[in-house]
mmCIF file of C-alpha atoms in Angstrom:
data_model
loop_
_atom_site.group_PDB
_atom_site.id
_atom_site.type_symbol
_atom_site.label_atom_id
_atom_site.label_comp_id
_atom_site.label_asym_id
_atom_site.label_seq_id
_atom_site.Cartn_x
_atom_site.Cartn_y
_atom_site.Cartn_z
ATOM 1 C CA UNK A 21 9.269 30.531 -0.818
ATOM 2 C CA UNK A 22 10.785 29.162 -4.074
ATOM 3 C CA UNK A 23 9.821 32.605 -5.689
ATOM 4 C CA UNK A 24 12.029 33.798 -2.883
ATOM 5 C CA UNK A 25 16.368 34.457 -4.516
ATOM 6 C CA UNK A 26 18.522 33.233 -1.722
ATOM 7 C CA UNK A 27 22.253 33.005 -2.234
ATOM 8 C CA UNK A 28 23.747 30.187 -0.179
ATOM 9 C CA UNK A 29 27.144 30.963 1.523
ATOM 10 C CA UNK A 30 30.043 30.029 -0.642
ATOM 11 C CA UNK A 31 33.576 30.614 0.719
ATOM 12 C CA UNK A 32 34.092 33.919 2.345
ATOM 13 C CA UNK A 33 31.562 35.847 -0.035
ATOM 14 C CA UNK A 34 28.966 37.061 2.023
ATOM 15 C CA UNK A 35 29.175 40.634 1.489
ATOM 16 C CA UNK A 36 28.397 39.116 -2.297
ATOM 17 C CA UNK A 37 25.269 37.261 -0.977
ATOM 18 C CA UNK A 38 23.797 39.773 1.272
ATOM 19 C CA UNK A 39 23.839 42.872 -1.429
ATOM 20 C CA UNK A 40 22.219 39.821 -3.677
ATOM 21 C CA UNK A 41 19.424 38.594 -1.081
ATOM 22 C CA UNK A 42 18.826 42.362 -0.885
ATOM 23 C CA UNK A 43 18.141 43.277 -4.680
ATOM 24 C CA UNK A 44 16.530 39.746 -4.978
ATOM 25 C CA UNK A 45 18.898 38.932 -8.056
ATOM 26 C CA UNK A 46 23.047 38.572 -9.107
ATOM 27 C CA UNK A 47 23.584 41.700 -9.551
ATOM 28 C CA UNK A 48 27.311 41.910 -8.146
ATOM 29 C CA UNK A 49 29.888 39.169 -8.450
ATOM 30 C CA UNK A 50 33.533 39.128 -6.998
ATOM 31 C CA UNK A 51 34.876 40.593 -9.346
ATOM 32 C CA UNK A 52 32.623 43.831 -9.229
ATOM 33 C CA UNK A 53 33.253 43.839 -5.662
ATOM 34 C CA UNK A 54 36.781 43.788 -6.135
ATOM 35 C CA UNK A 55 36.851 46.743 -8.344
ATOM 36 C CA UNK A 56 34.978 49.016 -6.338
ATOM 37 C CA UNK A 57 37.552 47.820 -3.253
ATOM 38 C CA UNK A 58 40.427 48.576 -5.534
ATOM 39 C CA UNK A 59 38.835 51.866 -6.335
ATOM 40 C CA UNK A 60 38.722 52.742 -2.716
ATOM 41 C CA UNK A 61 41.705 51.672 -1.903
ATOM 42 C CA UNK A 62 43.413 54.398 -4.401
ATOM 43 C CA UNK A 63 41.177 57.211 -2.997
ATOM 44 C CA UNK A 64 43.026 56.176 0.028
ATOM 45 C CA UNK A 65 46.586 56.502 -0.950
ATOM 46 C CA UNK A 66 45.508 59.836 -2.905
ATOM 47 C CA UNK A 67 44.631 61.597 0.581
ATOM 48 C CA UNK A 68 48.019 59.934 2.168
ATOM 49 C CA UNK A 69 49.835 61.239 -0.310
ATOM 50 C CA UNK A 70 49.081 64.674 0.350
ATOM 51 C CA UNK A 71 50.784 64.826 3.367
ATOM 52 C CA UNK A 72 54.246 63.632 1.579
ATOM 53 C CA UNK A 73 54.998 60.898 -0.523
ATOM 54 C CA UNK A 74 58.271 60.561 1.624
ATOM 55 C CA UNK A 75 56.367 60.835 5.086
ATOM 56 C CA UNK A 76 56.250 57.864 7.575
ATOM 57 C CA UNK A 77 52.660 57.433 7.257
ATOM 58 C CA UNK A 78 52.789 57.266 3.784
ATOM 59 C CA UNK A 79 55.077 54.447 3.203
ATOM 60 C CA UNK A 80 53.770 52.762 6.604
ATOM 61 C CA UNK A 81 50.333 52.511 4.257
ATOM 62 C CA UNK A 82 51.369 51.314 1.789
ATOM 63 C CA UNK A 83 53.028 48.455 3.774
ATOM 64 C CA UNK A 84 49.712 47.263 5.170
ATOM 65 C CA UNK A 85 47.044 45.224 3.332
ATOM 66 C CA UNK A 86 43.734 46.621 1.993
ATOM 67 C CA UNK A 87 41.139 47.234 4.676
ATOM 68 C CA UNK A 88 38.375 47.289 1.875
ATOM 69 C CA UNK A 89 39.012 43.595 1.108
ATOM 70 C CA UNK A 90 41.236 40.391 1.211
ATOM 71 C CA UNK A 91 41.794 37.337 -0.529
ATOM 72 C CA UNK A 92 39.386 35.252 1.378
ATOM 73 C CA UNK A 93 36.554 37.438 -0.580
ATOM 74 C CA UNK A 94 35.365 39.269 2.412
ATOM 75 C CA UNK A 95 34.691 43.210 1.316
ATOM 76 C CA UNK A 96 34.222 46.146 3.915
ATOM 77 C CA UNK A 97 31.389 47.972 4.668
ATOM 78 C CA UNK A 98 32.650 50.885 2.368
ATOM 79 C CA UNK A 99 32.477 48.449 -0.490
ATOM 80 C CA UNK A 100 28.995 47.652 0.243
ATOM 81 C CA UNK A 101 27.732 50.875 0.527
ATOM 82 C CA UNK A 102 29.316 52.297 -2.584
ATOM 83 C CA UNK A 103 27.641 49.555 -4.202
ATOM 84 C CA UNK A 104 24.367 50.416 -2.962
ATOM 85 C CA UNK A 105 24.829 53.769 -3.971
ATOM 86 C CA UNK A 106 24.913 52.502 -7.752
ATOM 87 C CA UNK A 107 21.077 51.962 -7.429
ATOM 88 C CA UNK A 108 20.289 54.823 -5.228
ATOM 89 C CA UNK A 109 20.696 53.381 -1.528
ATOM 90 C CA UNK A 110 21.904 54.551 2.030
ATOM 91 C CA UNK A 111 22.732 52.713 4.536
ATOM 92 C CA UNK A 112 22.169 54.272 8.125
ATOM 93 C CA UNK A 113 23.110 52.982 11.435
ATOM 94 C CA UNK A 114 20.384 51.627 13.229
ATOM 95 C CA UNK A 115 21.615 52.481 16.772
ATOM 96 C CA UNK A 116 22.932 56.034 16.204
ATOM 97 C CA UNK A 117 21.267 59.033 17.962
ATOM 98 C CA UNK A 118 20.564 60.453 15.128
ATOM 99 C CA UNK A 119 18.131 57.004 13.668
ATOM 100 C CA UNK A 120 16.923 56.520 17.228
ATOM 101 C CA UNK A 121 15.754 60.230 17.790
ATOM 102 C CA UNK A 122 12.947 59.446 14.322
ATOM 103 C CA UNK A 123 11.622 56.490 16.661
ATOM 104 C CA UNK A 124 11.000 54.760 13.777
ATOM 105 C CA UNK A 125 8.978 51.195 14.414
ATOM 106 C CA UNK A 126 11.245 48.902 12.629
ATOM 107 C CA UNK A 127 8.434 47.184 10.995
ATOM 108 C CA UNK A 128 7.584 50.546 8.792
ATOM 109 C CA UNK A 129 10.935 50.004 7.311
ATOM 110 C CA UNK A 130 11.736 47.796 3.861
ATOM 111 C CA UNK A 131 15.057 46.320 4.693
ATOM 112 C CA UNK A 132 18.027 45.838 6.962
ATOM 113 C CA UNK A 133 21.938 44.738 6.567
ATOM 114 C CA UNK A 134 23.441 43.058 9.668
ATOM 115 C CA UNK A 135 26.938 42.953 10.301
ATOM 116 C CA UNK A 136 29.095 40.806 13.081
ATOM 117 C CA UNK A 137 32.678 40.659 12.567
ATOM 118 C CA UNK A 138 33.261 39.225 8.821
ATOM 119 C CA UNK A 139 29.652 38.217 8.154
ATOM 120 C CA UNK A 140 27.093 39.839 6.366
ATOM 121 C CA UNK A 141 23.734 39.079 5.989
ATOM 122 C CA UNK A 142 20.089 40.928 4.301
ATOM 123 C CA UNK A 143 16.557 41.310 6.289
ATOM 124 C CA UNK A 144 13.903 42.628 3.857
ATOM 125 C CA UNK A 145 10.869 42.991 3.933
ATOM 126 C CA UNK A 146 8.595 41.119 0.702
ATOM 127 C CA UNK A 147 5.106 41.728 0.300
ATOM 128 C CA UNK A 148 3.588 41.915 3.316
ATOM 129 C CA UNK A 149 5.837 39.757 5.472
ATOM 130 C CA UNK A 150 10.010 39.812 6.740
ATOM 131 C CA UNK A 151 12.006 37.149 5.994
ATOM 132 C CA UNK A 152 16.290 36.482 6.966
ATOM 133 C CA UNK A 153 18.204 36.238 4.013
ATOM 134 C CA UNK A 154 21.053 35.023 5.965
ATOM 135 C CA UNK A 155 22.919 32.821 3.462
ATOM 136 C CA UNK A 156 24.473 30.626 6.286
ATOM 137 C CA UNK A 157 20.646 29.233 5.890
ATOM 138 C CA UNK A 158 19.264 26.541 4.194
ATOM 139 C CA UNK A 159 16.880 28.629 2.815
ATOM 140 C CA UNK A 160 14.068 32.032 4.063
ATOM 141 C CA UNK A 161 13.614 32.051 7.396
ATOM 142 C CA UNK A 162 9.973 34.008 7.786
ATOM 143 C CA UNK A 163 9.787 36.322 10.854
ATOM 144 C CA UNK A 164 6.908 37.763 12.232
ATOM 145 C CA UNK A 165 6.142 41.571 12.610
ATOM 146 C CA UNK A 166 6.012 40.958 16.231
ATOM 147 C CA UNK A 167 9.043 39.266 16.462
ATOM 148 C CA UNK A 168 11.206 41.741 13.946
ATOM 149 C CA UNK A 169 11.613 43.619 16.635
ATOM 150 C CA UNK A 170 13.119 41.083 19.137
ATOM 151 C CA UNK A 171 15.028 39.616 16.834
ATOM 152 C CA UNK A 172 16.860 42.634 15.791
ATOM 153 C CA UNK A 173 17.384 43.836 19.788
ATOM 154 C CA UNK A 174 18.957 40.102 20.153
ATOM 155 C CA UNK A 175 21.471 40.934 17.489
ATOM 156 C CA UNK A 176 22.723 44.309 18.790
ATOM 157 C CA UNK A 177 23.125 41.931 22.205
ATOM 158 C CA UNK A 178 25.109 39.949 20.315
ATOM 159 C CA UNK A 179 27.499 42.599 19.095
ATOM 160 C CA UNK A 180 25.880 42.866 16.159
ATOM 161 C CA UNK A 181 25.915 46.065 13.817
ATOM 162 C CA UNK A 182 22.735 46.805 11.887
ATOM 163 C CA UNK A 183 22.052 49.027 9.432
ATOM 164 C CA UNK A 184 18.476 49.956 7.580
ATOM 165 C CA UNK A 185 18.877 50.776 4.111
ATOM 166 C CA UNK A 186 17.352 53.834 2.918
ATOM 167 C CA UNK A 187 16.151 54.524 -0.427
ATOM 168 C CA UNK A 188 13.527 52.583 -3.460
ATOM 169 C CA UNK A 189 14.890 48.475 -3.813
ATOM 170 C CA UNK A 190 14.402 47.510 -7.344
ATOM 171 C CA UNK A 191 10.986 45.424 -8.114
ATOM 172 C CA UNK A 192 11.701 42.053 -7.928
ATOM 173 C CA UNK A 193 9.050 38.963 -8.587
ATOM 174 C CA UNK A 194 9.247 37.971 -4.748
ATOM 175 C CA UNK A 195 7.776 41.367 -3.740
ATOM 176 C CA UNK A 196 4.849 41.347 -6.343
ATOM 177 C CA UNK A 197 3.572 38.034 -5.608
ATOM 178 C CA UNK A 198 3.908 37.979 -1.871
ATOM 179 C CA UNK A 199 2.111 41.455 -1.701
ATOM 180 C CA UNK A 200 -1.294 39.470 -3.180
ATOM 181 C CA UNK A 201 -0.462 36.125 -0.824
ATOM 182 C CA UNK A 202 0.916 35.094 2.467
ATOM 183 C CA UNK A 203 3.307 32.216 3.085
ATOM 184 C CA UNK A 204 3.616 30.086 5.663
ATOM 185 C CA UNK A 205 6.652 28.049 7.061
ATOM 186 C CA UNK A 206 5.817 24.776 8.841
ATOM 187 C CA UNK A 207 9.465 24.338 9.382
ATOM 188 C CA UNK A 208 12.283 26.893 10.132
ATOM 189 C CA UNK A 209 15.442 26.347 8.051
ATOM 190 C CA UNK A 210 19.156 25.293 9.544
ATOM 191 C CA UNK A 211 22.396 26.667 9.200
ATOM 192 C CA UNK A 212 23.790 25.075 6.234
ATOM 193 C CA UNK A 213 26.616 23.640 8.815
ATOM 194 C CA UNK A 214 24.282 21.821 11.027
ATOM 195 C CA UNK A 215 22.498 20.200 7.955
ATOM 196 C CA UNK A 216 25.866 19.249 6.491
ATOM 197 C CA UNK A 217 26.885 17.434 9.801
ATOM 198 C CA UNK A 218 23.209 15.820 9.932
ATOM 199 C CA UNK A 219 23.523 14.816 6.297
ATOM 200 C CA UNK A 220 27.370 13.631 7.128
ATOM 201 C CA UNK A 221 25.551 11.659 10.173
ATOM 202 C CA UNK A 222 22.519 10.012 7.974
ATOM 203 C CA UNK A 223 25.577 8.461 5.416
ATOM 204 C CA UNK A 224 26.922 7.343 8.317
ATOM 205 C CA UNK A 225 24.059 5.643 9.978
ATOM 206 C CA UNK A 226 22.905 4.370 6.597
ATOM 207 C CA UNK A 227 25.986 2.838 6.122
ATOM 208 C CA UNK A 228 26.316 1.118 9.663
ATOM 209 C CA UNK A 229 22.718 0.143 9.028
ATOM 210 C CA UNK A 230 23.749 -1.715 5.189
ATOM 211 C CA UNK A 231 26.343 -3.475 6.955
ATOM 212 C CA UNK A 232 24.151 -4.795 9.699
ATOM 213 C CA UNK A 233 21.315 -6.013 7.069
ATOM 214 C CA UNK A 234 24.583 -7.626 5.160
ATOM 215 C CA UNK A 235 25.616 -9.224 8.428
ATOM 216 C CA UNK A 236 21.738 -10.307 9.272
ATOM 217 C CA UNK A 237 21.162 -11.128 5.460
ATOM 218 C CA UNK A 238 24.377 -13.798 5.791
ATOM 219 C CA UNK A 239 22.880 -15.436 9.666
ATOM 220 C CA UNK A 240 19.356 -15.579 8.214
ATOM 221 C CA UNK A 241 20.816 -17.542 4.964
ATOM 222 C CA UNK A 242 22.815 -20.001 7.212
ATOM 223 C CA UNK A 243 19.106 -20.044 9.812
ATOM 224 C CA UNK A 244 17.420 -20.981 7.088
ATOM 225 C CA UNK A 245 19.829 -23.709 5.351
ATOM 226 C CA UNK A 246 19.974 -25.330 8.981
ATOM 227 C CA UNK A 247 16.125 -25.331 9.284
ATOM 228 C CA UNK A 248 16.005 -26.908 6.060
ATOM 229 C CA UNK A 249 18.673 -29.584 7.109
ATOM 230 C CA UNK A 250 16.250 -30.259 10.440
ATOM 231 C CA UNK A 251 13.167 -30.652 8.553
ATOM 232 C CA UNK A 252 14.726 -33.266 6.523
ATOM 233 C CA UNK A 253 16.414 -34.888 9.112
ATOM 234 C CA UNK A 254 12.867 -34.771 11.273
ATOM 235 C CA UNK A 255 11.107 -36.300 7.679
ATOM 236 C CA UNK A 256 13.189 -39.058 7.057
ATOM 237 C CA UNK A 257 12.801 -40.019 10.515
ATOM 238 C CA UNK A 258 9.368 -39.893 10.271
ATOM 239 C CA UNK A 259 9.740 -42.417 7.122
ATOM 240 C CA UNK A 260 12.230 -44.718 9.197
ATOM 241 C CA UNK A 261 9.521 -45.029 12.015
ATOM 242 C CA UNK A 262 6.554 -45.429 9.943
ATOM 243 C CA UNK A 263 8.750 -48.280 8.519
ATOM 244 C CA UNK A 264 9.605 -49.758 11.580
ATOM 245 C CA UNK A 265 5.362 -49.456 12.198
ATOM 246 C CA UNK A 266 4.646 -51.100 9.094
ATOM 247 C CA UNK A 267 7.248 -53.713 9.435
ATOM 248 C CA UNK A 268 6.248 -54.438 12.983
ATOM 249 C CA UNK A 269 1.966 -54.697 12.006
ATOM 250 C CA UNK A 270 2.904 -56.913 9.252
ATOM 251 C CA UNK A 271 4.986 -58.976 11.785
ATOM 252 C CA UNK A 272 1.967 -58.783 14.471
ATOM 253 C CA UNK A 273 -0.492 -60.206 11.494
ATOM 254 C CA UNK A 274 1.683 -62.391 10.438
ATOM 255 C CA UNK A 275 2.161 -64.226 13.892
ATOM 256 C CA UNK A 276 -1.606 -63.666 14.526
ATOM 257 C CA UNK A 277 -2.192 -65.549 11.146
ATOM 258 C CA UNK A 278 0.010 -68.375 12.575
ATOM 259 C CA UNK A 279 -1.707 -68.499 15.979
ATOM 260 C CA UNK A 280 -5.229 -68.543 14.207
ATOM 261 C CA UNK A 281 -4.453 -71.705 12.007
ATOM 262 C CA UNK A 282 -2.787 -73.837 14.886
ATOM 263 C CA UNK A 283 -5.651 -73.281 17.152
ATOM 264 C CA UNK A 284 -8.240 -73.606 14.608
ATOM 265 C CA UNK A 285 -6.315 -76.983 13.751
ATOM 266 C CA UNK A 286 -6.477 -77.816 17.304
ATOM 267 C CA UNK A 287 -9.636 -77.563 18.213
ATOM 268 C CA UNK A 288 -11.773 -78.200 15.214
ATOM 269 C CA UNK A 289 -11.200 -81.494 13.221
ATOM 270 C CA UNK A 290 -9.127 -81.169 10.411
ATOM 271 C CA UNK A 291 -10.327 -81.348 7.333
ATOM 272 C CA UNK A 292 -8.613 -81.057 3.592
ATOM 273 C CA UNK A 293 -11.197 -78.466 2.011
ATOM 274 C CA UNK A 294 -9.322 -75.103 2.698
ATOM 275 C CA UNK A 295 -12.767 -73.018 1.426
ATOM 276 C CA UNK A 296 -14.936 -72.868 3.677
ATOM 277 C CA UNK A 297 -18.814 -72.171 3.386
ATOM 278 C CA UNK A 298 -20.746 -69.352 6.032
ATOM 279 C CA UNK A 299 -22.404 -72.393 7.340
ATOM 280 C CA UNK A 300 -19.228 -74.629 8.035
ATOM 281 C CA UNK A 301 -17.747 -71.301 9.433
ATOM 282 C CA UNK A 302 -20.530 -70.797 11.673
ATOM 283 C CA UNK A 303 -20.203 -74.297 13.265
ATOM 284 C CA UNK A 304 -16.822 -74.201 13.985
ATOM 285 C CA UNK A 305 -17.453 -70.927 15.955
ATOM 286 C CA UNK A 306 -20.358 -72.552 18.248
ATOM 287 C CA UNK A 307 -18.091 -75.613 18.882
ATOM 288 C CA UNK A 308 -15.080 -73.183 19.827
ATOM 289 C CA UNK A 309 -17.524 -71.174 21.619
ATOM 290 C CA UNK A 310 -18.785 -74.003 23.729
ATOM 291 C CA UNK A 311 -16.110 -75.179 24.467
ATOM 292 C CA UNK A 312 -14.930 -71.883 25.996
ATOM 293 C CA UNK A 313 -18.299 -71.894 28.237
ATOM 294 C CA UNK A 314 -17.199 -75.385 29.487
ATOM 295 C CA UNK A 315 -13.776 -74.296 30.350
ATOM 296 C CA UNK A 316 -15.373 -70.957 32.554
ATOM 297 C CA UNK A 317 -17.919 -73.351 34.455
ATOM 298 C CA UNK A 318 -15.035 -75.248 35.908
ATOM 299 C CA UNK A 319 -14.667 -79.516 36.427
ATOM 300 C CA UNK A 320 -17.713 -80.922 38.380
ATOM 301 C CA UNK A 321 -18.795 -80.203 41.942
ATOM 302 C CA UNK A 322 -18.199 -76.934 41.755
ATOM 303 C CA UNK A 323 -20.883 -74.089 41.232
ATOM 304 C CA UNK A 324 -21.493 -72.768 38.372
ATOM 305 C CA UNK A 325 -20.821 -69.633 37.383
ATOM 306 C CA UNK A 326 -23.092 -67.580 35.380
ATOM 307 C CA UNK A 327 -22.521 -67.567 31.906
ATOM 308 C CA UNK A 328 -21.200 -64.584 30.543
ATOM 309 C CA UNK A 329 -20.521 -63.495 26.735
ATOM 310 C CA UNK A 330 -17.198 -63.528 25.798
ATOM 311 C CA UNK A 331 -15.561 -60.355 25.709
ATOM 312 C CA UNK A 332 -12.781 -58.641 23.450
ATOM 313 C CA UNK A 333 -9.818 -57.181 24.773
ATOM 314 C CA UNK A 334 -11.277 -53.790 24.975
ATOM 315 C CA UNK A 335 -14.115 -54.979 27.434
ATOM 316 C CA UNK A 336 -17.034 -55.342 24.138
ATOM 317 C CA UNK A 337 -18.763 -58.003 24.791
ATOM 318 C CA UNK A 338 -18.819 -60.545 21.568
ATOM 319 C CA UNK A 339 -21.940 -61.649 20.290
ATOM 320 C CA UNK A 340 -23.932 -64.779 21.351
ATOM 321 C CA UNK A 341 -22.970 -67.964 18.567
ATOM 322 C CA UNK A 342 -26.651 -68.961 18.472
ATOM 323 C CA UNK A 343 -27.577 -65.239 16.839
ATOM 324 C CA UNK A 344 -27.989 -64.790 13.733
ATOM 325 C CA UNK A 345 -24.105 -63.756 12.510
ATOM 326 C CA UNK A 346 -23.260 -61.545 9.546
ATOM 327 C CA UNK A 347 -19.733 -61.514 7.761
ATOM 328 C CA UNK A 348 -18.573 -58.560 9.347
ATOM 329 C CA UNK A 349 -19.549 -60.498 12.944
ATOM 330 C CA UNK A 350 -17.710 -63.261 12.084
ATOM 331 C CA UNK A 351 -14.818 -61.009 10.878
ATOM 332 C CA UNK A 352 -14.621 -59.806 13.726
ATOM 333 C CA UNK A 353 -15.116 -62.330 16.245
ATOM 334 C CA UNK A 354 -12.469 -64.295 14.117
ATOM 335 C CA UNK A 355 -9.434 -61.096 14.550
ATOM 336 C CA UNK A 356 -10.526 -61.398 18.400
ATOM 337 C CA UNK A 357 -9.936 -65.079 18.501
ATOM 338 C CA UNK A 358 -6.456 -64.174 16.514
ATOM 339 C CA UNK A 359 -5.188 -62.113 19.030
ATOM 340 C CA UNK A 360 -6.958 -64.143 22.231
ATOM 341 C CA UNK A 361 -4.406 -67.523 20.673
ATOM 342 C CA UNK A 362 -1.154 -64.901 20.547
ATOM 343 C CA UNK A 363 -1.658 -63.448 23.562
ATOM 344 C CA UNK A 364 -1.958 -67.397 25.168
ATOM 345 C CA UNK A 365 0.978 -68.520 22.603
ATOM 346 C CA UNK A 366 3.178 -65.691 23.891
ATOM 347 C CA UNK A 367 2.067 -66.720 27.473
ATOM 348 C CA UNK A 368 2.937 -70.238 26.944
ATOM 349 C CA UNK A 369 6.190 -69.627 25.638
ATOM 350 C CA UNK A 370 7.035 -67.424 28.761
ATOM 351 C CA UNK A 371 6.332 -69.985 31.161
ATOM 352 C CA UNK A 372 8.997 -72.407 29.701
#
């Protein structure tokens, strides 16, 4: 396709584009055009002035504006075909008797000028395949040899004119390499207007679409600074309560200290050596054990209960003082006795 020359519409030049499309190169400009308007346009006024310079009809023409062109750049289709007979080409009405009575199949022809109202545009045939040199397109638009046909009944329908051109195009590098390859178009072109109001639509979109990601850019900044502000609200009051935690187990130890060393001073005589050996340790337990046995089995007379280990607070029963005790028995037995006293302390202290 990019082998393909394919004038785009500019302004009201499309006489310009479709001789172009057709000889596959710039080979007239306005100004050519112009001049070969101009020249009609005094082979005009020649014949009117052979009826009388002085007649009616004379000065009535030359009141009127050209019919061969105007200042919008559209040319007539005398202009075209005087320019087509610079290279040797005729243009012939497709529809006339006289074309229709050859019953020529359109696709035996090389090329084709349509015409509706101000608008010109080429079909020609390169290589082996058709193509619509409309310059209202984005680019080719490939048409099948089936479809040739149709398309050009749907123009007459239309209103269009057509005309096949008659006569030997110059070569052009289109021709030569599409008559060793075929091309094929995955996607038809647009009219140049429909892909200017898409393109017009995309800016827009895009734009709506920048401020949005602004707007959500801005929201997500201020989401984020408040998440931050939560997490360090939700840290430091994690520190506050593990502070509280700490302060209150230190409290807790501390009173269980207390508790330990007034019942230890109750119940055990008191004496000044504050170290104290595994063996003197162990003693002390068996009297505070006994007399924990003693206070279960109840004042005399009454039956005696079966003797039962002591037990923590968690239901683990504590192990027998006769055993053999290590440290880290005695350790514990001694934190159970710690919080036994400040659970009785705290007891005590209720009642009065």
């Amino acid at each position: 396709m990019e082998s393909i020359f394919h004038e785009k519409q500019e302004g009201s030049l499309c006489a310009q584009h479709c001789l172009n499309n057709l000889l596959q190169g710039e080979y007239f400009s306005p100004v050519e055009l112009s001049s070969i308007a101009h020249q009609l346009d005094e082979e005009e006024r020649m014949r009117m002035a052979e009826g009388g310079v002085t007649s009616e009809d004379y000065r009535t023409f030359l009141q009127q504006p050209s019919g061969n062109m105007d200042d919008s750049g559209f040319f007539s289709i005398q202009v075209i075909s005087n320019a087509l007979k610079v290279w040797g080409l005729e243009l012939i009405l497709f529809n006339s008797p006289e074309y229709q009575r050859l019953r020529i199949d359109p696709i035996n022809e090389r090329s084709f000028i349509c015409n509706y109202k101000e608008h010109w545009f080429t079909v020609r045939k390169l290589g082996k395949q058709w193509f619509n040199l409309n310059s209202l397109l984005t680019g080719p638009e490939l048409i099948s040899d089936t479809y040739l046909a149709l398309f050009l009944a749907q123009l007459q329908q239309e209103g269009y004119s057509i005309f096949v051109v008659k006569g030997d195009l110059p070569d052009c590098e289109a021709d030569q390499l599409l008559q060793m390859i075929r091309v094929q178009q995955m996607q038809r072109p647009r009219l140049i207007g429909e892909e200017l109001a898409q393109l017009k639509e995309q800016r827009v979109q895009k734009t709506d679409l920048e401020r949005v990601l602004e707007a959500n850019d801005g929201s997500a900044t201020l989401d984020e600074d408040e998440e931050d502000l939560q997490r360090a609200l939700a840290l430091s009051r994690q520190e506050i309560d593990m502070e509280d935690e700490e302060a209150d187990l230190r409290r807790a130890i501390q009173l269980s200290m207390q508790g330990s060393s007034r019942s230890i001073s109750q119940d055990t005589p008191h004496t000044s050596d504050t170290h104290l050996t595994s063996e003197e340790l162990r003693k002390r337990r068996e009297a505070y054990f006994e007399k924990r046995q003693q206070q279960q089995q109840g004042p005399p007379g009454q039956l005696s209960q079966p003797c039962e280990r002591p037990t923590t607070s968690s239901g683990a029963p504590v192990s027998d003082p006769g055993d053999a005790m290590s440290e880290e028995d005695m350790l514990q037995a001694a934190v159970t006795m710690s919080l036994e006293t400040v659970r009785n302390n705290f007891k005590t202290e209720g009642k009065k």
